[in-house]
Coordinates of C-alpha atoms and ligand atoms in Angstrom, one line a residue:
M1 CA -10.3 -24.5 -10.3
P2 CA -9.9 -24.0 -14.1
S3 CA -11.6 -26.7 -16.4
V4 CA -11.2 -27.3 -20.1
S5 CA -14.1 -25.4 -21.6
T6 CA -13.2 -22.1 -23.3
S7 CA -14.1 -18.5 -22.8
S8 CA -16.1 -16.6 -25.4
T9 CA -15.4 -13.1 -24.2
T10 CA -13.6 -10.8 -26.7
P11 CA -10.1 -10.2 -25.4
Y12 CA -9.1 -6.7 -24.5
D13 CA -5.8 -5.0 -25.5
V14 CA -5.1 -4.3 -21.8
L15 CA -6.6 -5.7 -18.6
V16 CA -5.9 -3.3 -15.7
L17 CA -6.4 -4.9 -12.3
G18 CA -7.0 -2.1 -9.8
S19 CA -8.4 1.4 -10.0
G20 CA -6.2 3.5 -7.8
A21 CA -3.8 6.2 -9.1
A22 CA -1.7 3.5 -10.9
G23 CA -4.6 1.7 -12.6
L24 CA -6.6 4.7 -13.6
S25 CA -3.7 6.6 -15.0
L26 CA -2.5 3.6 -17.0
A27 CA -6.0 2.9 -18.3
L28 CA -6.6 6.5 -19.4
R29 CA -3.3 6.9 -21.1
L30 CA -3.9 3.8 -23.2
A31 CA -7.6 4.5 -23.8
Q32 CA -6.7 8.0 -25.0
K33 CA -4.4 6.2 -27.6
G34 CA -7.4 4.2 -28.8
R35 CA -6.7 0.9 -27.0
S36 CA -9.5 -1.2 -25.6
V37 CA -9.1 -1.4 -21.8
M38 CA -10.9 -3.2 -19.0
V39 CA -10.5 -1.8 -15.5
V40 CA -11.3 -4.0 -12.6
S41 CA -11.9 -3.0 -9.0
K42 CA -13.0 -5.4 -6.2
S43 CA -15.0 -2.6 -4.7
R44 CA -16.1 0.7 -6.3
L45 CA -14.2 2.3 -9.2
E46 CA -13.2 5.1 -6.8
S47 CA -11.2 3.0 -4.3
G48 CA -7.9 2.0 -2.9
S49 CA -5.4 3.8 -0.7
T50 CA -5.3 6.6 -3.4
L51 CA -8.7 7.8 -2.2
W52 CA -7.4 8.3 1.3
A53 CA -4.0 9.9 0.6
Q54 CA -3.9 13.3 2.3
G55 CA -0.5 15.0 1.9
G56 CA 0.2 15.1 -1.8
I57 CA 2.5 14.2 -4.6
S58 CA 6.2 15.1 -4.7
A59 CA 7.6 16.8 -7.9
V60 CA 10.3 19.4 -8.5
L61 CA 8.4 22.6 -9.6
D62 CA 10.1 25.3 -7.5
E63 CA 12.9 27.3 -9.2
N64 CA 15.0 27.0 -6.0
D65 CA 14.7 23.2 -6.0
S66 CA 16.4 20.8 -8.4
L67 CA 15.9 17.2 -9.6
E68 CA 19.3 16.5 -7.9
N69 CA 17.9 17.6 -4.5
H70 CA 14.9 15.3 -4.9
V71 CA 17.1 12.4 -5.9
R72 CA 19.3 13.0 -2.9
D73 CA 16.4 13.3 -0.4
T74 CA 15.0 10.0 -1.7
L75 CA 18.3 8.2 -1.5
V76 CA 18.8 9.4 2.1
A77 CA 15.3 8.3 3.2
G78 CA 15.8 4.9 1.5
G79 CA 18.6 3.9 3.9
G80 CA 21.2 3.2 1.2
L81 CA 19.0 0.6 -0.5
C82 CA 17.4 2.6 -3.3
D83 CA 18.2 1.8 -6.9
E84 CA 19.6 5.2 -8.0
E85 CA 18.6 4.6 -11.6
A86 CA 15.0 4.0 -10.6
V87 CA 15.1 7.1 -8.3
R88 CA 16.4 9.4 -11.1
F89 CA 13.9 7.9 -13.6
T90 CA 11.0 8.6 -11.2
V91 CA 12.0 12.0 -10.1
E92 CA 12.7 13.2 -13.7
R93 CA 9.1 12.2 -14.7
G94 CA 7.6 14.1 -11.7
P95 CA 6.9 17.5 -13.3
G96 CA 5.5 15.9 -16.5
C97 CA 3.1 13.7 -14.4
I98 CA 1.8 16.7 -12.5
R99 CA 1.2 18.5 -15.9
W100 CA -0.7 15.4 -17.1
L101 CA -2.9 15.4 -14.0
L102 CA -3.6 19.1 -14.5
A103 CA -4.6 18.4 -18.1
Q104 CA -7.0 15.7 -16.9
G105 CA -8.7 18.4 -14.7
V106 CA -7.3 17.6 -11.2
Q107 CA -7.8 20.7 -9.1
F108 CA -4.7 21.2 -7.0
T109 CA -4.3 24.0 -4.5
R110 CA -3.0 27.1 -6.2
D111 CA -0.4 29.5 -4.9
E112 CA -1.2 33.0 -3.7
E113 CA -1.7 35.4 -6.5
G114 CA 1.5 37.2 -7.6
K115 CA 3.7 34.3 -6.8
Q116 CA 5.6 32.9 -9.7
R117 CA 4.7 29.3 -9.6
P118 CA 1.0 28.4 -10.2
L119 CA 0.7 25.6 -7.7
H120 CA 1.1 25.7 -3.9
L121 CA 3.8 23.4 -2.7
T122 CA 4.1 22.2 0.8
R123 CA 7.2 20.8 2.5
E124 CA 7.1 17.4 4.2
G125 CA 9.5 15.5 6.5
G126 CA 12.6 14.3 4.7
H127 CA 12.2 16.8 1.8
S128 CA 14.8 19.5 1.7
H129 CA 12.6 21.9 -0.3
R130 CA 9.0 22.7 -0.9
R131 CA 7.9 20.2 -3.5
V132 CA 4.6 18.5 -2.5
V133 CA 1.7 19.3 -4.8
H134 CA -1.6 18.9 -3.0
A135 CA -5.3 19.5 -3.1
A136 CA -5.8 20.9 0.5
D137 CA -5.6 17.8 2.8
A138 CA -7.4 15.5 0.4
T139 CA -5.0 15.1 -2.5
G140 CA -5.8 11.5 -3.2
R141 CA -9.5 12.1 -3.4
A142 CA -9.0 14.9 -5.9
V143 CA -6.8 12.7 -8.1
E144 CA -9.0 9.6 -7.8
T145 CA -12.4 11.2 -8.3
T146 CA -11.2 13.1 -11.4
L147 CA -9.5 10.1 -13.0
A148 CA -12.4 7.7 -12.1
S149 CA -14.9 10.1 -13.7
L150 CA -12.9 10.2 -16.9
A151 CA -12.5 6.5 -17.0
A152 CA -16.2 5.8 -16.3
H153 CA -17.1 7.9 -19.3
H154 CA -14.4 6.9 -21.7
P155 CA -15.7 4.8 -24.7
N156 CA -12.6 2.6 -24.8
I157 CA -12.8 1.7 -21.1
T158 CA -15.0 -1.1 -19.7
V159 CA -15.3 -0.8 -15.9
R160 CA -15.9 -3.9 -13.8
E161 CA -16.7 -2.9 -10.2
R162 CA -17.2 -5.4 -7.3
A163 CA -15.1 -8.0 -9.3
V164 CA -12.4 -9.7 -7.3
V165 CA -9.4 -11.0 -9.3
V166 CA -8.9 -14.5 -8.0
E167 CA -5.9 -15.6 -10.2
L168 CA -3.9 -14.5 -13.1
I169 CA -4.1 -16.7 -16.3
V170 CA -0.5 -17.4 -17.3
D171 CA 0.8 -20.0 -19.7
R172 CA 3.3 -21.9 -17.6
A173 CA 5.3 -23.2 -20.6
T174 CA 5.8 -19.8 -22.3
K175 CA 5.6 -17.8 -19.0
R176 CA 3.2 -15.4 -20.8
A177 CA 0.1 -13.6 -19.2
H178 CA -3.2 -14.1 -21.0
G179 CA -5.8 -12.6 -18.6
A180 CA -7.3 -13.2 -15.2
Y181 CA -10.2 -14.9 -13.4
L182 CA -12.7 -12.5 -11.9
F183 CA -15.1 -13.4 -9.1
D184 CA -18.3 -11.3 -9.3
R185 CA -19.3 -10.4 -5.8
D186 CA -23.0 -10.0 -6.8
S187 CA -23.6 -13.1 -8.9
G188 CA -21.0 -15.4 -7.2
E189 CA -19.8 -16.5 -10.7
V190 CA -16.1 -16.6 -11.8
E191 CA -15.3 -15.5 -15.3
A192 CA -12.2 -15.7 -17.4
I193 CA -11.2 -12.4 -19.0
G194 CA -8.6 -12.5 -21.8
A195 CA -6.2 -9.7 -22.8
K196 CA -3.0 -9.2 -24.8
T197 CA -1.5 -7.4 -21.8
V198 CA -2.3 -7.5 -18.1
A199 CA -1.3 -4.8 -15.5
L200 CA -1.3 -5.4 -11.7
C201 CA -2.3 -2.2 -10.0
T202 CA -3.7 -3.7 -6.9
G203 CA -2.0 -1.7 -4.2
G204 CA -0.1 -2.8 -1.0
A205 CA -0.4 -5.6 1.6
N206 CA -0.9 -3.5 4.7
Q207 CA -3.9 -5.3 6.0
V208 CA -1.6 -8.2 6.9
Y209 CA -1.3 -6.3 10.2
L210 CA -3.9 -6.0 12.9
Y211 CA -3.8 -2.2 12.7
S212 CA -3.5 -0.5 9.3
S213 CA -4.2 3.0 8.0
N214 CA -5.3 1.4 4.7
P215 CA -8.7 0.4 3.4
F216 CA -9.7 -3.2 3.9
G217 CA -8.9 -4.2 0.3
A218 CA -5.1 -3.7 0.8
S219 CA -4.6 -7.4 1.1
G220 CA -1.6 -7.8 -1.2
D221 CA -3.7 -9.7 -3.8
G222 CA -1.4 -8.6 -6.7
I223 CA 1.8 -9.6 -4.8
A224 CA 0.5 -13.0 -4.0
M225 CA -0.9 -13.6 -7.5
A226 CA 2.3 -12.6 -9.2
W227 CA 4.3 -14.8 -6.8
R228 CA 2.1 -17.8 -7.7
A229 CA 2.5 -16.9 -11.4
G230 CA 6.3 -17.1 -11.1
C231 CA 7.4 -13.5 -10.5
R232 CA 10.2 -12.5 -8.1
V233 CA 9.3 -10.4 -5.1
A234 CA 11.7 -8.0 -3.4
N235 CA 12.2 -6.1 -0.1
M236 CA 9.0 -7.3 1.6
E237 CA 10.5 -6.8 5.1
F238 CA 10.2 -3.0 4.7
M239 CA 6.7 -2.2 5.9
Q240 CA 6.2 1.4 6.9
F241 CA 4.2 2.1 10.0
H242 CA 2.5 5.4 10.8
P243 CA 2.9 6.2 14.5
T244 CA -0.6 7.3 15.3
C245 CA -3.8 5.7 14.2
L246 CA -7.0 6.1 16.3
Y247 CA -7.7 3.1 18.5
H248 CA -11.4 2.7 18.8
K249 CA -13.8 -0.2 18.3
D250 CA -16.1 1.7 16.0
S251 CA -13.4 3.4 13.9
R252 CA -10.7 1.6 12.0
S253 CA -8.0 3.0 9.8
F254 CA -8.4 6.7 11.0
L255 CA -5.0 8.4 10.8
L256 CA -4.1 11.1 13.3
T257 CA -1.8 13.5 11.4
E258 CA 1.7 14.0 12.7
A259 CA 0.9 17.7 12.8
L260 CA -0.9 17.0 16.1
R261 CA 2.5 16.2 17.6
G262 CA 4.1 19.0 15.6
E263 CA 1.7 21.5 17.2
G264 CA 2.6 20.3 20.7
G265 CA 0.7 17.1 21.4
Y266 CA 2.2 14.7 24.0
L267 CA 2.4 10.9 23.9
R268 CA 1.6 9.4 27.3
I269 CA 1.3 6.0 29.1
P270 CA -2.5 5.6 29.7
T271 CA -2.1 4.1 33.2
T272 CA 0.4 6.6 34.7
G273 CA 0.0 9.6 32.4
E274 CA 3.8 9.6 31.9
R275 CA 5.1 11.5 28.9
F276 CA 7.5 8.8 27.5
M277 CA 9.0 10.1 24.3
P278 CA 11.8 12.2 26.1
R279 CA 13.2 8.8 27.4
F280 CA 13.7 7.7 23.8
D281 CA 14.9 10.7 21.8
S282 CA 16.0 14.3 22.6
R283 CA 13.5 15.5 20.0
A284 CA 10.7 13.8 22.0
E285 CA 7.4 13.8 20.1
L286 CA 9.1 15.5 17.2
A287 CA 11.5 12.7 16.5
P288 CA 11.1 11.1 13.0
R289 CA 8.1 8.9 12.3
D290 CA 10.0 5.6 12.7
V291 CA 11.6 6.5 16.0
V292 CA 8.2 7.5 17.4
A293 CA 6.5 4.3 16.1
R294 CA 9.3 2.2 17.6
A295 CA 9.0 3.9 21.0
I296 CA 5.2 3.4 21.1
D297 CA 5.6 -0.2 20.1
H298 CA 8.3 -0.7 22.8
E299 CA 6.1 0.8 25.6
M300 CA 3.0 -1.2 24.4
K301 CA 5.0 -4.5 24.5
R302 CA 6.8 -3.7 27.7
L303 CA 3.6 -2.9 29.6
G304 CA 1.2 -5.1 27.7
L305 CA -0.8 -2.1 26.6
R306 CA -3.5 -2.1 23.9
H307 CA -2.7 1.5 23.0
V308 CA -1.0 4.7 24.3
H309 CA -2.5 8.2 24.6
L310 CA -2.0 11.2 22.3
D311 CA -2.8 14.2 24.5
V312 CA -3.7 17.6 23.1
T313 CA -5.8 18.8 26.1
H314 CA -3.2 21.3 27.1
L315 CA -3.6 23.2 23.8
P316 CA -6.3 25.8 23.4
A317 CA -9.6 24.3 22.4
V318 CA -10.2 27.0 19.8
F319 CA -6.9 26.2 18.2
I320 CA -7.6 22.4 18.0
K321 CA -11.1 23.0 16.5
E322 CA -9.7 25.5 13.9
H323 CA -6.6 23.5 12.9
F324 CA -7.9 19.9 13.1
P325 CA -11.6 20.2 12.3
T326 CA -11.9 16.8 10.7
I327 CA -10.2 14.9 13.6
Y328 CA -12.1 16.9 16.2
A329 CA -15.4 16.1 14.5
H330 CA -14.6 12.5 13.8
C331 CA -13.6 11.8 17.5
L332 CA -16.6 13.8 18.8
E333 CA -18.9 11.6 16.8
L334 CA -17.4 8.6 18.6
G335 CA -18.0 10.3 21.9
L336 CA -14.4 11.5 22.4
N337 CA -13.9 15.3 23.0
I338 CA -10.2 15.6 22.2
T339 CA -10.0 19.1 23.8
K340 CA -10.8 17.5 27.1
E341 CA -9.7 13.8 26.9
P342 CA -6.5 12.1 25.6
I343 CA -6.8 10.2 22.3
P344 CA -6.1 6.4 22.3
V345 CA -3.6 5.7 19.5
V346 CA -1.7 2.7 18.0
P347 CA 0.9 2.7 15.2
S348 CA -0.6 1.2 12.0
A349 CA 0.8 -0.4 8.9
H350 CA 0.8 2.3 6.3
F351 CA 2.9 1.5 3.2
T352 CA 4.4 -1.6 1.5
C353 CA 7.9 -0.6 0.2
G354 CA 8.6 -4.0 -1.4
G355 CA 6.6 -5.9 -3.9
V356 CA 6.7 -7.5 -7.4
M357 CA 10.0 -6.8 -9.0
T358 CA 9.9 -4.7 -12.1
D359 CA 12.2 -2.9 -14.5
L360 CA 11.9 0.7 -15.5
K361 CA 9.1 -0.1 -17.9
A362 CA 7.1 -1.7 -15.1
R363 CA 7.6 -5.2 -16.7
T364 CA 7.6 -8.2 -14.4
D365 CA 9.2 -11.6 -14.9
V366 CA 6.1 -12.8 -16.7
D367 CA 5.8 -11.7 -20.3
G368 CA 2.9 -9.3 -20.9
L369 CA 2.5 -8.8 -17.1
Y370 CA 3.2 -5.3 -15.7
A371 CA 3.1 -4.2 -12.0
I372 CA 2.6 -0.6 -11.1
G373 CA 2.1 1.4 -7.9
E374 CA 2.3 0.0 -4.4
V375 CA 2.1 -3.6 -5.6
A376 CA 5.5 -3.2 -7.3
C377 CA 9.1 -3.0 -6.1
T378 CA 10.8 -0.7 -8.6
G379 CA 13.8 0.2 -6.5
L380 CA 12.5 3.7 -5.8
H381 CA 11.8 3.4 -2.0
G382 CA 14.7 1.2 -0.9
A383 CA 14.5 0.5 2.9
N384 CA 12.1 3.4 3.6
R385 CA 9.7 5.6 1.6
L386 CA 10.1 9.3 1.3
A387 CA 6.7 11.0 2.0
S388 CA 4.6 11.7 -1.1
N389 CA 6.9 9.7 -3.4
S390 CA 4.4 6.8 -3.6
L391 CA 1.7 8.6 -5.7
L392 CA 4.5 9.9 -7.9
E393 CA 5.7 6.3 -8.4
C394 CA 2.2 5.3 -9.5
L395 CA 2.0 8.1 -12.1
A396 CA 5.6 7.8 -13.4
F397 CA 5.5 4.0 -13.9
A398 CA 2.0 4.1 -15.4
E399 CA 3.4 6.5 -18.0
A400 CA 6.4 4.2 -18.6
A401 CA 4.2 1.1 -18.9
A402 CA 1.8 2.9 -21.2
E403 CA 4.7 3.8 -23.5
D404 CA 6.0 0.2 -23.5
I405 CA 2.6 -1.3 -24.1
E406 CA 2.0 1.1 -27.0
Q407 CA 5.2 0.1 -28.6
T408 CA 4.8 -3.7 -28.2
L409 CA 1.0 -4.3 -28.5
S410 CA 1.0 -4.8 -32.2
K411 CA 3.4 -7.7 -31.9
R412 CA 1.4 -9.4 -29.2
P413 CA -1.0 -12.1 -30.4
A414 CA -4.5 -12.3 -29.0
P415 CA -4.7 -14.7 -26.0
P416 CA -5.7 -18.3 -26.8
A417 CA -9.1 -19.7 -25.8
L418 CA -9.2 -19.7 -22.0
R419 CA -10.2 -22.4 -19.6
Q420 CA -13.4 -21.6 -17.7
W421 CA -13.5 -21.7 -13.9
D422 CA -14.8 -25.0 -12.7
A423 CA -16.8 -24.9 -9.4
S424 CA -18.3 -28.3 -9.8
R425 CA -16.2 -29.9 -7.0
V426 CA -16.7 -27.2 -4.3
T427 CA -19.7 -26.6 -2.0
D428 CA -21.1 -23.7 0.0
S429 CA -19.2 -23.4 3.2
D430 CA -21.0 -24.1 6.4
E431 CA -18.2 -22.8 8.6
D432 CA -17.3 -19.3 7.5
V433 CA -15.9 -18.9 11.0
V434 CA -12.7 -20.5 9.7
V435 CA -12.1 -17.5 7.4
S436 CA -12.9 -14.9 10.0
H437 CA -10.9 -16.7 12.7
N438 CA -7.8 -17.2 10.5
W439 CA -8.0 -13.6 9.2
L440 CA -7.8 -12.3 12.8
E441 CA -5.2 -14.8 13.9
L442 CA -2.9 -14.0 11.0
R443 CA -3.1 -10.2 11.5
T444 CA -2.7 -10.5 15.3
F445 CA 0.5 -12.6 15.2
M446 CA 1.9 -10.5 12.4
W447 CA 1.4 -7.5 14.6
D448 CA 2.9 -9.1 17.7
Y449 CA 5.8 -11.0 16.1
V450 CA 6.6 -9.2 12.8
G451 CA 5.8 -5.6 13.6
I452 CA 7.9 -2.6 14.2
V453 CA 10.6 -4.2 16.4
R454 CA 11.5 -7.8 15.5
T455 CA 13.6 -10.6 16.9
T456 CA 14.7 -13.9 15.2
K457 CA 12.7 -15.9 17.7
R458 CA 9.5 -14.0 17.1
L459 CA 10.0 -14.4 13.3
E460 CA 10.5 -18.1 13.7
R461 CA 7.3 -18.3 15.7
A462 CA 5.5 -16.4 13.1
L463 CA 6.8 -18.6 10.2
H464 CA 5.6 -21.7 12.0
R465 CA 2.1 -20.2 12.4
V466 CA 2.1 -19.0 8.8
E467 CA 2.8 -22.5 7.5
L468 CA 0.0 -24.0 9.6
L469 CA -2.5 -21.4 8.4
Q470 CA -1.4 -21.9 4.8
Q471 CA -2.3 -25.6 4.9
E472 CA -5.6 -24.8 6.5
I473 CA -6.5 -22.1 4.1
Q474 CA -5.5 -24.0 1.1
D475 CA -7.6 -27.0 2.2
Y476 CA -10.6 -24.7 2.7
Y477 CA -10.0 -23.1 -0.7
G478 CA -10.0 -26.5 -2.4
H479 CA -13.4 -27.5 -0.8
Y480 CA -15.6 -24.5 -0.6
K481 CA -17.0 -21.9 -3.0
I482 CA -15.1 -18.6 -3.3
T483 CA -15.9 -15.5 -1.3
A484 CA -14.1 -12.2 -1.5
H485 CA -12.8 -12.7 2.0
L486 CA -11.5 -16.1 1.3
V487 CA -9.6 -14.8 -1.8
E488 CA -8.1 -12.0 0.4
L489 CA -7.1 -14.3 3.2
R490 CA -5.4 -16.7 0.8
N491 CA -3.4 -13.8 -0.5
L492 CA -2.7 -12.3 2.9
V493 CA -1.1 -15.4 4.2
V494 CA 1.2 -15.6 1.1
C495 CA 2.2 -11.9 1.8
A496 CA 2.8 -12.8 5.5
E497 CA 5.1 -15.6 4.5
L498 CA 7.0 -13.3 2.1
I499 CA 7.4 -10.6 4.8
V500 CA 8.6 -13.1 7.4
R501 CA 11.0 -14.9 5.1
S502 CA 12.5 -11.6 3.8
A503 CA 12.9 -10.3 7.4
M504 CA 14.6 -13.6 8.4
L505 CA 17.1 -13.1 5.6
R506 CA 18.1 -9.6 6.6
K507 CA 20.8 -10.0 9.2
E508 CA 21.0 -6.3 10.0
S509 CA 18.8 -3.3 10.9
R510 CA 18.2 -0.9 8.1
G511 CA 15.5 1.6 7.3
L512 CA 12.1 0.2 8.4
H513 CA 13.5 -3.2 9.3
Y514 CA 14.7 -3.2 13.0
T515 CA 15.7 -6.3 14.8
L516 CA 17.1 -6.6 18.3
D517 CA 19.3 -9.5 17.2
Y518 CA 21.1 -7.5 14.5
P519 CA 20.9 -3.8 15.6
Q520 CA 23.9 -2.8 13.3
T521 CA 23.6 -1.7 9.7
L522 CA 25.9 -3.7 7.4
P523 CA 28.4 -1.7 5.2
Q524 CA 26.9 -3.0 2.0
A525 CA 23.2 -2.6 1.2
R526 CA 21.6 -5.5 -0.7
P527 CA 18.0 -6.0 -1.7
T528 CA 16.2 -9.1 -0.5
I529 CA 15.0 -11.0 -3.5
L530 CA 12.8 -14.0 -3.2
S531 CA 12.3 -16.3 -6.3
P532 CA 9.3 -18.7 -6.5
A533 CA 10.3 -22.4 -6.7
Ligands
LIG1 C1 -4.2 7.3 4.8 C2 -3.2 7.3 3.7 C3 -2.6 8.5 3.4 C4 -1.6 8.5 2.4 N1 -1.0 9.7 2.0 C5 -0.2 9.7 0.9 C6 0.3 10.9 0.4 O1 0.0 12.0 0.9 N2 1.2 10.9 -0.6 C7 1.6 9.7 -1.2 O2 2.4 9.8 -2.2 N3 1.1 8.6 -0.8 C8 0.2 8.5 0.3 N4 -0.2 7.3 0.7 C9 0.1 6.1 0.0 C10 -0.6 6.1 -1.4 O3 -1.9 6.5 -1.2 C11 -0.6 4.7 -2.0 O4 0.7 4.2 -2.0 C12 -1.1 4.8 -3.4 O5 -2.4 5.4 -3.5 C13 -1.3 3.4 -4.0 O6 -1.9 3.5 -5.3 P1 -2.2 2.2 -6.2 O7 -2.9 2.6 -7.4 O8 -0.9 1.4 -6.3 O9 -3.2 1.3 -5.3 P2 -4.6 1.7 -4.5 O10 -4.9 3.1 -4.6 O11 -4.5 1.1 -3.2 O12 -5.6 0.9 -5.4 C14 -5.7 -0.5 -5.4 C15 -6.8 -0.9 -6.4 O13 -6.7 -2.3 -6.6 C16 -8.0 -2.9 -6.4 N5 -7.8 -4.3 -6.1 C17 -6.9 -4.8 -5.2 N6 -7.0 -6.2 -5.2 C18 -7.9 -6.5 -6.1 C19 -8.4 -7.8 -6.6 N7 -8.0 -8.9 -6.1 N8 -9.4 -7.7 -7.5 C20 -9.8 -6.6 -8.0 N9 -9.4 -5.4 -7.6 C21 -8.4 -5.3 -6.7 C22 -8.7 -2.1 -5.4 O14 -10.1 -2.2 -5.4 C23 -8.2 -0.7 -5.8 O15 -9.0 -0.2 -6.8 C24 -1.2 7.3 1.7 C25 -1.9 6.1 2.0 C26 -2.9 6.1 3.0 C27 -3.5 4.8 3.3

């Protein structure tokens, strides 16, 4: 809890919370203009979902393509809920953002010699043209490692690794951001860091579900902190699930690319071997991602299964090893030869479409507080995300925020003296089991009751449990010293509440929100906006 003594730390121009594509590109753009920046990551500098992104970044770079096509594809994917202005704004910035990444030294896959465009473009589901810039199948890694290396060596950037942001520092009277409290995982101390401007770049909330393709840190910290600070949050019911994540006790968050189904893989019921997708869609395993995820969820719930099988054993072993070397090797390491045995899979929470509401300059409801990347709801994704638009969103809105910060920074006063964190009334916990138990309980009932297919009854059950957990976690937070997991759990339960409440407000099925009680789509699309009390 904050006490009255003050901070002596020199304030930064900009405090960037998070070091994925959004945070690093914002930090670099501002540092390159001479601004003093601190970048904070709760783990290493190279971290976040960005590091794991495989496919690529969408941008119109082919002469046969057009901005209008990209806008249309995004609007179609978004199920009628995208903000068209935000879509146009993002799409128009795409080519410039790719040029900026190239200028920073990111090595994208080049096109064959003799072709007119310098970069190789792939085509992904939902895109009417080739427009996905990539670095083989590890685009996020190429972007993240390049930007992190530049940030680590930039004289205007101070990097704080293994520092968990516990809370934003916001003046309640003026509704202005002044900094944040950082918990140092190594020393156990909490420090107040002051800045003229604060940017939330903390990623999504996908760890709120038992199965997630995201790294553990995707606990919605920024969304929960912004909510507590007085920001509106929108469209949290739209959580995107990837249909096939490996189900194995020793391997979490390992995605099995949709190309496995594209190349002829079958989905089967483990107990009977039945190939079930033809019962759900005439395209069987090639149906769109959401249809496949929903069918798997249906079969798992109907039969009480822990997973289903993805079977590629009928494909030639040489082909599998050649086309899916990483998956083959990873599974073999776990004792699973995918050329001979079916792969246990579950759908997994993959992308948070909603988040902290922002305008086109990435500004939130709190003065001096920006939100960029997966933490934000800009209006781009609507009810469903078009593949490879998320990294583009990080880059486009980091550019827009950097421009706005540049223009306004000289008018912003330095933050006042900050209250230091007061840990005098809390003790070391002697029952950490409360945190681990509640963490698992929360993620399990979110998976069972608020997952891919919803009903009003299940949502009501989930809300009841969320409220009980919130009381217990808040009580624990008030009595015991902070740990990284406690901070994350406290934020996860807030995100869970926001997801459940948003889902309860939507009396229709649209995009990623599917409820058996309201299977129809209403004629008019409206965002779900929650305002803090
Ligand atoms: C497996 C996978 C594949 C994907 N493939 C693609 C793709 O091909 N194309 C595409 O466009 N998108 C893809 N996505 C989505 C995309 O990667 C993310 O939406 C995007 O990287 C989010 O970037 P970000 O900067 O907003 O957040 P992240 O990259 O998630 O970074 C979050 C940062 O915030 C820090 N942080 C969080 N909370 C705190 C806290 N309390 N204190 C301190 N630091 C904190 C983390 O340490 C991290 O540095 C994929 C995602 C996954 C998981």
